[in-house]
Coordinates of C-alpha atoms in Angstrom, one line a residue:
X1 CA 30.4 -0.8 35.2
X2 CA 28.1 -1.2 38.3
X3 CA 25.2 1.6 37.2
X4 CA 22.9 1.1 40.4
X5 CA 19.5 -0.8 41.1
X6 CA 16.9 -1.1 38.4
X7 CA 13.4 0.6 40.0
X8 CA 11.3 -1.0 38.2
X9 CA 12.9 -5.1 39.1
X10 CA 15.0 -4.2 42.2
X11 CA 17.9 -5.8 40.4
X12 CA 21.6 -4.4 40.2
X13 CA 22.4 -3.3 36.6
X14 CA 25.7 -3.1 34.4
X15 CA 27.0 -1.2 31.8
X16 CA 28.6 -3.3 29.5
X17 CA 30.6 -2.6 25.8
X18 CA 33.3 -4.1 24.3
X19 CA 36.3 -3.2 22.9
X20 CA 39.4 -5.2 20.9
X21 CA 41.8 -3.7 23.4
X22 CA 42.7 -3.2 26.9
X23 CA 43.4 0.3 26.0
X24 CA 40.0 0.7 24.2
X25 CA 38.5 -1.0 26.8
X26 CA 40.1 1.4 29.7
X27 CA 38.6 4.7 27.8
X28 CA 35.2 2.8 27.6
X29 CA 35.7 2.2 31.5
X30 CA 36.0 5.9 32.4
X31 CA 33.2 7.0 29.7
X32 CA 30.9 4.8 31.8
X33 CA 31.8 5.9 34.8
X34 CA 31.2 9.6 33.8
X35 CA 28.0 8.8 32.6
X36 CA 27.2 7.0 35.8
X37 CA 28.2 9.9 37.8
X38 CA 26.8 12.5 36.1
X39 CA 23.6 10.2 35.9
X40 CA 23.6 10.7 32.2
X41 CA 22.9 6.6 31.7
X42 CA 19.9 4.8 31.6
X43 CA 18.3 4.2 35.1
X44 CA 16.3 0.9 33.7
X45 CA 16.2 -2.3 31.0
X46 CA 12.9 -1.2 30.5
X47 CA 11.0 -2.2 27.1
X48 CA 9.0 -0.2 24.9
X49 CA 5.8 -2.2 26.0
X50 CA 7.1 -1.3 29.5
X51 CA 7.2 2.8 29.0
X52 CA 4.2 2.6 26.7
X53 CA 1.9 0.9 29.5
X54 CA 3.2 3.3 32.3
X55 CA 2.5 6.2 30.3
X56 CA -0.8 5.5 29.3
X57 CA -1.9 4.2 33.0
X58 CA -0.6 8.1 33.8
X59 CA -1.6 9.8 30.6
X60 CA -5.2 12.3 30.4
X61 CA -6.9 11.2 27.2
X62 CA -10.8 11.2 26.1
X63 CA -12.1 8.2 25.9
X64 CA -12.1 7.6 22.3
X65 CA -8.7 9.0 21.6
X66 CA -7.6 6.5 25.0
X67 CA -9.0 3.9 22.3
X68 CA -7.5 4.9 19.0
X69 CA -3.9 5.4 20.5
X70 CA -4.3 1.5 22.3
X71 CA -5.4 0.5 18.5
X72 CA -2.3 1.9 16.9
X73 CA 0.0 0.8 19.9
X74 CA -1.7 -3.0 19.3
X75 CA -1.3 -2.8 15.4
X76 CA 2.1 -1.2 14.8
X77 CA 4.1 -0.2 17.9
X78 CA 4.4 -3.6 20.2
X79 CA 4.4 -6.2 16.9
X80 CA 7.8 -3.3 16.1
X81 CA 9.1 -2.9 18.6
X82 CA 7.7 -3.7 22.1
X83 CA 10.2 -6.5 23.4
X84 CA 12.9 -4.0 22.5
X85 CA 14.8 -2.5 25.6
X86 CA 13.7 1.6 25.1
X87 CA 17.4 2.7 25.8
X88 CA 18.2 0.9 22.1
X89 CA 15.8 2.7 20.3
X90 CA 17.5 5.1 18.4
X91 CA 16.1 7.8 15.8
X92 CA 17.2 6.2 12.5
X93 CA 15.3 2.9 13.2
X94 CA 12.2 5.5 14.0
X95 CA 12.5 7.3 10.6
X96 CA 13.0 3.9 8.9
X97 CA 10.1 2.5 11.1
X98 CA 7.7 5.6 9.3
X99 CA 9.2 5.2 6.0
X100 CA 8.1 1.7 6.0
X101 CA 4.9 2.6 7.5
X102 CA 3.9 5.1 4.2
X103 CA 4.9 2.4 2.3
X104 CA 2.8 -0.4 3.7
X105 CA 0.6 -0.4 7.3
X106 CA 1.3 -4.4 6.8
X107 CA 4.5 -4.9 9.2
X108 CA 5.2 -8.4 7.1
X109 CA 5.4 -6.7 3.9
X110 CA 9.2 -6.5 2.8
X111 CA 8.6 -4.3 -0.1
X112 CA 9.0 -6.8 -2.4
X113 CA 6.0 -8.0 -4.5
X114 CA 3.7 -10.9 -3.6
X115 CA 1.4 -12.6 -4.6
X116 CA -2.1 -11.6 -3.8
X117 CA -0.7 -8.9 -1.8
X118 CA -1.5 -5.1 -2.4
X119 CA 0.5 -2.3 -0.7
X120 CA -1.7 -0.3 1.2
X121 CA 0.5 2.9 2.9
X122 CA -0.7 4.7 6.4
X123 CA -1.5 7.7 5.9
X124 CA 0.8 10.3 7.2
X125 CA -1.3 11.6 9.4
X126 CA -1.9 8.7 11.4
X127 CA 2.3 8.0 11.1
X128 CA 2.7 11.0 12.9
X129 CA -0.4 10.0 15.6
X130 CA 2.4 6.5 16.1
X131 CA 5.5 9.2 16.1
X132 CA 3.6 11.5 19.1
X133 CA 3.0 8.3 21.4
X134 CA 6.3 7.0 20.9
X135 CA 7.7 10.3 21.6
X136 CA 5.4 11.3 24.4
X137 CA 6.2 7.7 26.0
X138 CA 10.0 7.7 26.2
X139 CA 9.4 11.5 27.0
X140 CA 8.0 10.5 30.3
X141 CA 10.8 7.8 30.8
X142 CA 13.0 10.7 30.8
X143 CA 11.6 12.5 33.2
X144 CA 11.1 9.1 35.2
X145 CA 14.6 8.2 34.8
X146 CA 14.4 5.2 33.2
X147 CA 16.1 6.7 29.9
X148 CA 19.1 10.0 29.7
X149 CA 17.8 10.8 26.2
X150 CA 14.4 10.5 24.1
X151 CA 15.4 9.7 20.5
X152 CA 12.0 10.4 19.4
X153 CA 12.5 14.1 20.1
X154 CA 15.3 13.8 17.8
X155 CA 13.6 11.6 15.0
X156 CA 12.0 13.2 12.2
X157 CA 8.1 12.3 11.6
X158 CA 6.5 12.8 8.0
X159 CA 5.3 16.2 7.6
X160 CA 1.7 16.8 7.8
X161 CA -1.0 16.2 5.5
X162 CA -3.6 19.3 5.0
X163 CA -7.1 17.9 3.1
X164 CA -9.3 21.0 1.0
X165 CA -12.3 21.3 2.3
X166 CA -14.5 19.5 -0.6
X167 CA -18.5 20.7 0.7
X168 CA -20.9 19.5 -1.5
X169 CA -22.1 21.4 -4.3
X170 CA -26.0 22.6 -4.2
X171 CA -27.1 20.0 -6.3
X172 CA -25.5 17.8 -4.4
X173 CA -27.0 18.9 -1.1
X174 CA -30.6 18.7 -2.5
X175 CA -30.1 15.3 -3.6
X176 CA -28.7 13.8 -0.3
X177 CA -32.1 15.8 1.7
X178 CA -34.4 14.8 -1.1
X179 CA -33.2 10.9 -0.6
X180 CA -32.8 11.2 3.2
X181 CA -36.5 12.3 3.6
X182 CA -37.7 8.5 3.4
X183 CA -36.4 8.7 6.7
X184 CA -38.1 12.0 8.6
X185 CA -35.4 11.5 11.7
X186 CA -32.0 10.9 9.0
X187 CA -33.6 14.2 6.8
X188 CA -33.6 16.0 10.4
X189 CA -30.2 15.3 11.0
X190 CA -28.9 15.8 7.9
X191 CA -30.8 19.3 7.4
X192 CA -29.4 20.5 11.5
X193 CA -25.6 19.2 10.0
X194 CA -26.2 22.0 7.1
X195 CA -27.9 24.6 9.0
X196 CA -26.1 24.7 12.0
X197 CA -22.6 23.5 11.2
X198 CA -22.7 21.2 13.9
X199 CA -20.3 18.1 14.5
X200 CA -21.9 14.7 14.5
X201 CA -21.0 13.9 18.7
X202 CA -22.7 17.2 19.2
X203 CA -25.9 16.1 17.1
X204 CA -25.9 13.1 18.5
X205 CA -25.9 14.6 21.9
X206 CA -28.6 17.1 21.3
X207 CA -31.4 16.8 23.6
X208 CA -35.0 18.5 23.7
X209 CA -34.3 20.5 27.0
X210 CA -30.8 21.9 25.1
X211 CA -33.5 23.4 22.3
X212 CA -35.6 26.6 23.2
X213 CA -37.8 26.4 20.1
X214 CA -40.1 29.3 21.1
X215 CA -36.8 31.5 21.1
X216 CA -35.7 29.4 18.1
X217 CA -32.0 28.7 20.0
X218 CA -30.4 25.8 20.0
X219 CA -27.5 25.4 22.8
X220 CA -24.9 23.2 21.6
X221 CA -23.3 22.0 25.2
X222 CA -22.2 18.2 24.9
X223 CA -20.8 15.9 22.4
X224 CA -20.9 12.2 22.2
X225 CA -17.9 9.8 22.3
X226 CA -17.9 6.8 20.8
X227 CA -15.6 4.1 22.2
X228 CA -16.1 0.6 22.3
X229 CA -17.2 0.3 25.6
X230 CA -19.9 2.0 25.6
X231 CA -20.6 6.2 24.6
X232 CA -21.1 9.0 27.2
X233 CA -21.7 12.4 26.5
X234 CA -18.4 14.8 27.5
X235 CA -17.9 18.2 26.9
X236 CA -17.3 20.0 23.0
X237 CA -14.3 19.7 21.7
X238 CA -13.2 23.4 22.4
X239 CA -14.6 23.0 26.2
X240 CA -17.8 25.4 26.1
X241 CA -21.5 25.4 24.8
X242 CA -22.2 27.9 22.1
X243 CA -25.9 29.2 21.2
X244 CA -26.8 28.5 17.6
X245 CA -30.3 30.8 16.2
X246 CA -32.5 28.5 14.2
X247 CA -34.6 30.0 11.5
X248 CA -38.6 28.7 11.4
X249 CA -38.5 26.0 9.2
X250 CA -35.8 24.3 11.2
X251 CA -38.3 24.7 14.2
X252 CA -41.3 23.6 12.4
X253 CA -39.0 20.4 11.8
X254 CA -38.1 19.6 15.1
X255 CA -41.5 20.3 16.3
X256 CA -43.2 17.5 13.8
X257 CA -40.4 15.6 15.0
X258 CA -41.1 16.0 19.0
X259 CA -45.0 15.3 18.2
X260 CA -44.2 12.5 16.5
X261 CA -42.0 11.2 19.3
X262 CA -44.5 11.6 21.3
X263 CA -47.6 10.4 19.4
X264 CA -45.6 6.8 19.4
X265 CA -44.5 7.1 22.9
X266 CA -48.3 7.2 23.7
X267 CA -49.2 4.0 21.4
X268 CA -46.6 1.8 22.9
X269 CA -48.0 3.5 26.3
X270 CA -44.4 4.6 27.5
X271 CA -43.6 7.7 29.1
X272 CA -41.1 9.6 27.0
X273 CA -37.7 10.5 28.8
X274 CA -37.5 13.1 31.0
X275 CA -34.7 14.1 29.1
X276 CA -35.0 12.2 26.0
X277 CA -32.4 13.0 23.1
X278 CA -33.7 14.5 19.9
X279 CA -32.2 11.7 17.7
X280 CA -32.7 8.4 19.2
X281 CA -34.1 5.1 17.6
X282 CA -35.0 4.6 20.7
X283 CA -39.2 5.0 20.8
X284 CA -38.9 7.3 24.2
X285 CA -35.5 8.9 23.1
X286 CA -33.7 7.5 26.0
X287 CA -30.3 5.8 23.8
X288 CA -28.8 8.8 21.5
X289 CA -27.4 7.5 18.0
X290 CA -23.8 6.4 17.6
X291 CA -22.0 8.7 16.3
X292 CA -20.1 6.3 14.2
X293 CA -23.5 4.7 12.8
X294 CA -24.1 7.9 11.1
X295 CA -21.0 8.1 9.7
X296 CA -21.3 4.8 8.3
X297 CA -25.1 5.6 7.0
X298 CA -24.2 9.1 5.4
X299 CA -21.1 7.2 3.5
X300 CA -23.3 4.9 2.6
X301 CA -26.0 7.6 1.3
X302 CA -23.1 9.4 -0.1
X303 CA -21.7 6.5 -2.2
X304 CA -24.8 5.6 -3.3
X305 CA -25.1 9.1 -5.0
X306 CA -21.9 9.7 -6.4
X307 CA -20.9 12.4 -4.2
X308 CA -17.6 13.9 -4.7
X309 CA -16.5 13.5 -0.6
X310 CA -18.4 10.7 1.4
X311 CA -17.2 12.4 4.6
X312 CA -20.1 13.5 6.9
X313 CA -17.5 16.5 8.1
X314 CA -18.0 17.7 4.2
X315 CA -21.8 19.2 5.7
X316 CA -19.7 21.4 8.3
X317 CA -17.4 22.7 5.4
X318 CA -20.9 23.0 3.0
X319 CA -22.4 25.6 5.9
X320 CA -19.5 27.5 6.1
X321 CA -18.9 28.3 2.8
X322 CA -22.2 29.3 2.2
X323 CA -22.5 31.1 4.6
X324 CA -19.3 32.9 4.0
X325 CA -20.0 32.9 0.1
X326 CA -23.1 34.8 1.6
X327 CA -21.6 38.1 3.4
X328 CA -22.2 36.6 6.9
X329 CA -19.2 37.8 8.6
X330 CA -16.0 35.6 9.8
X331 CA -17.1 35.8 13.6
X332 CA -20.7 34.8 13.4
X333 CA -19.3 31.7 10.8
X334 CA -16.8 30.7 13.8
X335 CA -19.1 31.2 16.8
X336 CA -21.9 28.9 14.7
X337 CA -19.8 26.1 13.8
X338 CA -17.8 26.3 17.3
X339 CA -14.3 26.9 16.4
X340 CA -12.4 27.2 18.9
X341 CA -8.9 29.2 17.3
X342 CA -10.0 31.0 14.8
X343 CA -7.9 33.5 12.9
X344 CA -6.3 37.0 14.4
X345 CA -9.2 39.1 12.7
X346 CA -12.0 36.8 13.7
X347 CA -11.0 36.7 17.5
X348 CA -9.8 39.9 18.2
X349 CA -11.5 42.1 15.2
X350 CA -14.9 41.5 15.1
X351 CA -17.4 41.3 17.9
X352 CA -20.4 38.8 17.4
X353 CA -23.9 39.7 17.7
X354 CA -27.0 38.2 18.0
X355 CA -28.5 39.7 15.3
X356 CA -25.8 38.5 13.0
X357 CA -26.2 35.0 14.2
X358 CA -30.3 35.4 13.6
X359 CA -29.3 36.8 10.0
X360 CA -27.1 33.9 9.6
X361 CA -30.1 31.1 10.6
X362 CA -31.8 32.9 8.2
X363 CA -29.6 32.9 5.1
X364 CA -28.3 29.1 5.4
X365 CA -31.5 28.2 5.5
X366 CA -32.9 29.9 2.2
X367 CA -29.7 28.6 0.5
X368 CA -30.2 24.7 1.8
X369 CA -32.7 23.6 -0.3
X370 CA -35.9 22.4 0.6
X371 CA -36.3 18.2 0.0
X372 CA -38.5 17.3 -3.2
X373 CA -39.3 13.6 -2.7
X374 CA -40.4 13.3 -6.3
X375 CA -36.8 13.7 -7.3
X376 CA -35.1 11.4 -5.6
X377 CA -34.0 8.2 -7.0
X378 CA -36.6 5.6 -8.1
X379 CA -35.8 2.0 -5.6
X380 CA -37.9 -1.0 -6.2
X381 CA -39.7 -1.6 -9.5
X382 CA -43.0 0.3 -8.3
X383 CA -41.3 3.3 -8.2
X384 CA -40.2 3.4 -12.0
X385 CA -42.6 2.3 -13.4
X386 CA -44.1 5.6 -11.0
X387 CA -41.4 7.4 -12.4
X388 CA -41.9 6.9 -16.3
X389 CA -45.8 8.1 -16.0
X390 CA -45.0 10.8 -13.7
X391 CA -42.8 12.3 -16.7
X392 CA -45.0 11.0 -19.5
X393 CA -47.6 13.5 -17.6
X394 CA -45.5 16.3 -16.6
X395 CA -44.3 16.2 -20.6
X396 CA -47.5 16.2 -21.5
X397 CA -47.4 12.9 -23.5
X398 CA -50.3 12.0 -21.3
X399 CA -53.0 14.9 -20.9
X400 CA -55.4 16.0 -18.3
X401 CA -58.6 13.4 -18.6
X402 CA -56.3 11.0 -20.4
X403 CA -56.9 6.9 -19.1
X404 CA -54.0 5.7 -18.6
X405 CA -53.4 1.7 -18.9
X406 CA -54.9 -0.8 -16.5
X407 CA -53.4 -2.4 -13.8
X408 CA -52.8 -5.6 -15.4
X409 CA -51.6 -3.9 -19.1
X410 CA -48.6 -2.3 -16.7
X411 CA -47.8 -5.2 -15.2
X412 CA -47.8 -7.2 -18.2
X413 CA -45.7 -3.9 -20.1
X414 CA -43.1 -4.2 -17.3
X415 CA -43.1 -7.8 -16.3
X416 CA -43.5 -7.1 -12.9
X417 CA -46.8 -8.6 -10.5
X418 CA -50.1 -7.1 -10.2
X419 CA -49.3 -6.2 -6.8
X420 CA -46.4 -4.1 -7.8
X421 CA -48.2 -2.1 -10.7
X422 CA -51.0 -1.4 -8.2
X423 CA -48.4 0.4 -5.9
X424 CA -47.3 2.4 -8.7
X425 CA -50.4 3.6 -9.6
X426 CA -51.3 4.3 -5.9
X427 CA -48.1 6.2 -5.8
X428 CA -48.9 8.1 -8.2
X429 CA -53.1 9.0 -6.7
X430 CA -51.0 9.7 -3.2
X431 CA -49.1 12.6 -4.9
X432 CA -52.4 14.0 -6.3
X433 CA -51.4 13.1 -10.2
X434 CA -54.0 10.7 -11.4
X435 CA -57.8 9.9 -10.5
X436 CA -59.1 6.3 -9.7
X437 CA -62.5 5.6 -9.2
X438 CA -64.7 2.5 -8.9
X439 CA -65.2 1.0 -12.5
X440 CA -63.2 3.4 -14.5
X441 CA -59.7 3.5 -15.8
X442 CA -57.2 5.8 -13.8
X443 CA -57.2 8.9 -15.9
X444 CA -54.7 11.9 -15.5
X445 CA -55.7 14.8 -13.2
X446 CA -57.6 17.9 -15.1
X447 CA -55.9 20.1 -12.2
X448 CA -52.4 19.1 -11.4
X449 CA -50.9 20.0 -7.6

């Protein structure tokens, strides 16, 4: 049945079935023609690959969700199905194609053991990101005309996975700060994740003229994507700046953090930027960190403490608990951490105040607690053998006015270098514990810091 010119090849296109009889074959003949008429039959031989690239050249998408939908179109949709002519999809093959999916993401996998080879499922979260394109795809080829019907509408995509929020407990917290502050910058931005709630683009994108320190504000108005060409800074992801109070240790932070910024800006003799972001390892703050660096560094921090969630989004969930857990009410929570749809009595029921927010600045930041180096974990020989004095004097197994042993009795003790003992015991002078002078053995502090 003649079905009119393809618009995509110029071609003329046929409607073709078969049938065991010429009477079967008649009924298929009028069906056809019905369809044809009524325009119920597809207008095009178009393939997936086809409707996928002509929807995404027409689709609005940030950058970085532009470049995680190309990813999953790359990994599971084309090597699927993308020489496949869209009008044959149909929604079995769909719910199959996710079934198989949570089963393995490897497409070669038949579900049949091999050797060497472990299943490893998709989650369903991301099956149903692969179930939107599709659907939002042959949903424009509808409306294009290249399809009558869009069997994704009709498929059925796994339902959808909720995670607990899993903050870190208080220990937790002070263990993270206490080992971040090796780093002044990485304690910075750990600390502004737990006082303010923020999300990592919009730390990353927090510059010095977004801060008002003398008010003690903090205006959070951009965020930073992260796609593989290259980041920009784009707007939150609920489309408007908030104001966020700081309390005064958070701005005595950030101002040791701006002199120091510009104390080496002025060694390498380098103006800094005239609108230099606040974390940068950039001298002059002109490049802002990646936001997907410090995800990688805080799972890395994370792991290496034994942390119950390695997800940097665990900090958000740790500042508003706490602050909840605190009597700091549901609007001021929401408005801080930028929530864009929050709940019936939050929106509607409860009017936020700056005084609330000021009260809030104030109470995260007595509950976050305050980094004690000394606590952290020892790295690097110097540092335990540090470590075993520092208790053997806070025990009082060693006294005030006791010698302690010489530099070459500690390195023989711990089989370690010269060199390394005499950093230990330096260490240990540097946080006010022992007293070295010329010609005499180290010997505890009588007054201890």
């Amino acid at each position: 049945m003649y079905a009119g010119t393809d618009p995509l090849t110029g071609k003329p296109r046929y409607l073709q079935e078969t049938h065991p009889s010429e009477t079967a074959a008649e009924k298929a003949r009028t069906r056809l023609q019905n369809q044809v008429d009524e325009k119920r039959h597809p207008r095009s031989n178009v393939t997936i690959t086809q409707v996928l690239r002509n929807w995404m050249d027409v689709a609005d998408h940030a950058d970085s969700t532009r470049e995680r939908y190309e990813d999953l179109i790359r990994l599971y949709i084309e090597p699927a199905f993308g020489s496949m002519t869209a009008s044959k999809l149909d929604a079995e093959t769909l719910e199959r194609f996710y079934a198989r999916l949570l089963r393995c993401s490897d497409l070669s996998c038949s579900g049949r053991r091999r050797k060497g080879h472990t299943c490893t499922p998709l989650a369903p979260n991301t099956v149903r990101k692969v179930h939107f394109i599709l659907r939002s795809a042959l949903d424009r080829a509808v409306r294009w005309k290249y399809l009558s019907v869009n069997e994704a509408e009709i498929a059925e995509p796994p339902q959808f996975e909720t995670s607990e929020p899993d903050p870190p407990s208080a220990e937790e917290a002070a263990s993270l700060l206490n080992e971040a502050s090796r780093d002044p910058q990485w304690h910075l931005l750990l600390w502004m994740a737990m006082i303010t709630g923020s999300r990592r683009g919009e730390l990353c994108s927090l510059k010095w003229s977004h801060l008002d320190l003398d008010r003690r504000i903090a205006w959070m108005q951009k965020s930073r994507s992260d796609p593989k060409e290259g980041g920009k800074d784009k707007s939150t992801k609920t489309g408007r700046s908030r104001r966020v109070a700081l309390d005064e240790y958070t701005v005595e932070l950030l101002t040791a953090h701006r002199n120091w910024m510009r104390g080496n800006c002025e060694q390498l003799g380098i103006p800094m930027a005239a609108d230099a972001y606040v974390f940068s390892n950039e001298p002059n703050g002109s490049v802002p960190l990646r936001p997907a660096s410090v995800t990688q560094r805080y799972r890395r921090l994370a792991t290496s403490l034994g942390l119950r969630s390695t997800r940097l989004h665990a900090l958000r969930h740790y500042s508003a608990t706490e602050l909840i857990a605190s009597g700091v009410d549901l609007r001021t929570v929401a408005e801080r951490l930028g929530h864009g749809n929050g709940a019936t009595t939050i929106r509607i029921y409860s009017a936020w105040v700056a005084e609330a927010d000021e009260r809030a600045a104030g109470v995260i930041s007595s509950i976050v607690p305050r980094p004690d180096p000394t606590k952290r974990k020892p790295r690097g020989l110097y540092e335990e053998i540090a470590a075993k004095l520092r208790a053997d004097i806070q025990n009082g197994t060693l006294a005030p006015g006791d010698e302690l042993p010489t530099v070459a009795e500690l390195a023989v003790t711990h089989d370690v270098a010269v060199g390394t003992a005499q950093r230990a015991m330096a260490l240990l002078r540097t946080e006010g514990l022992i007293e070295v002078s010329r010609g005499r053995r180290a010997s505890v502090k009588t007054q201890q810091p």
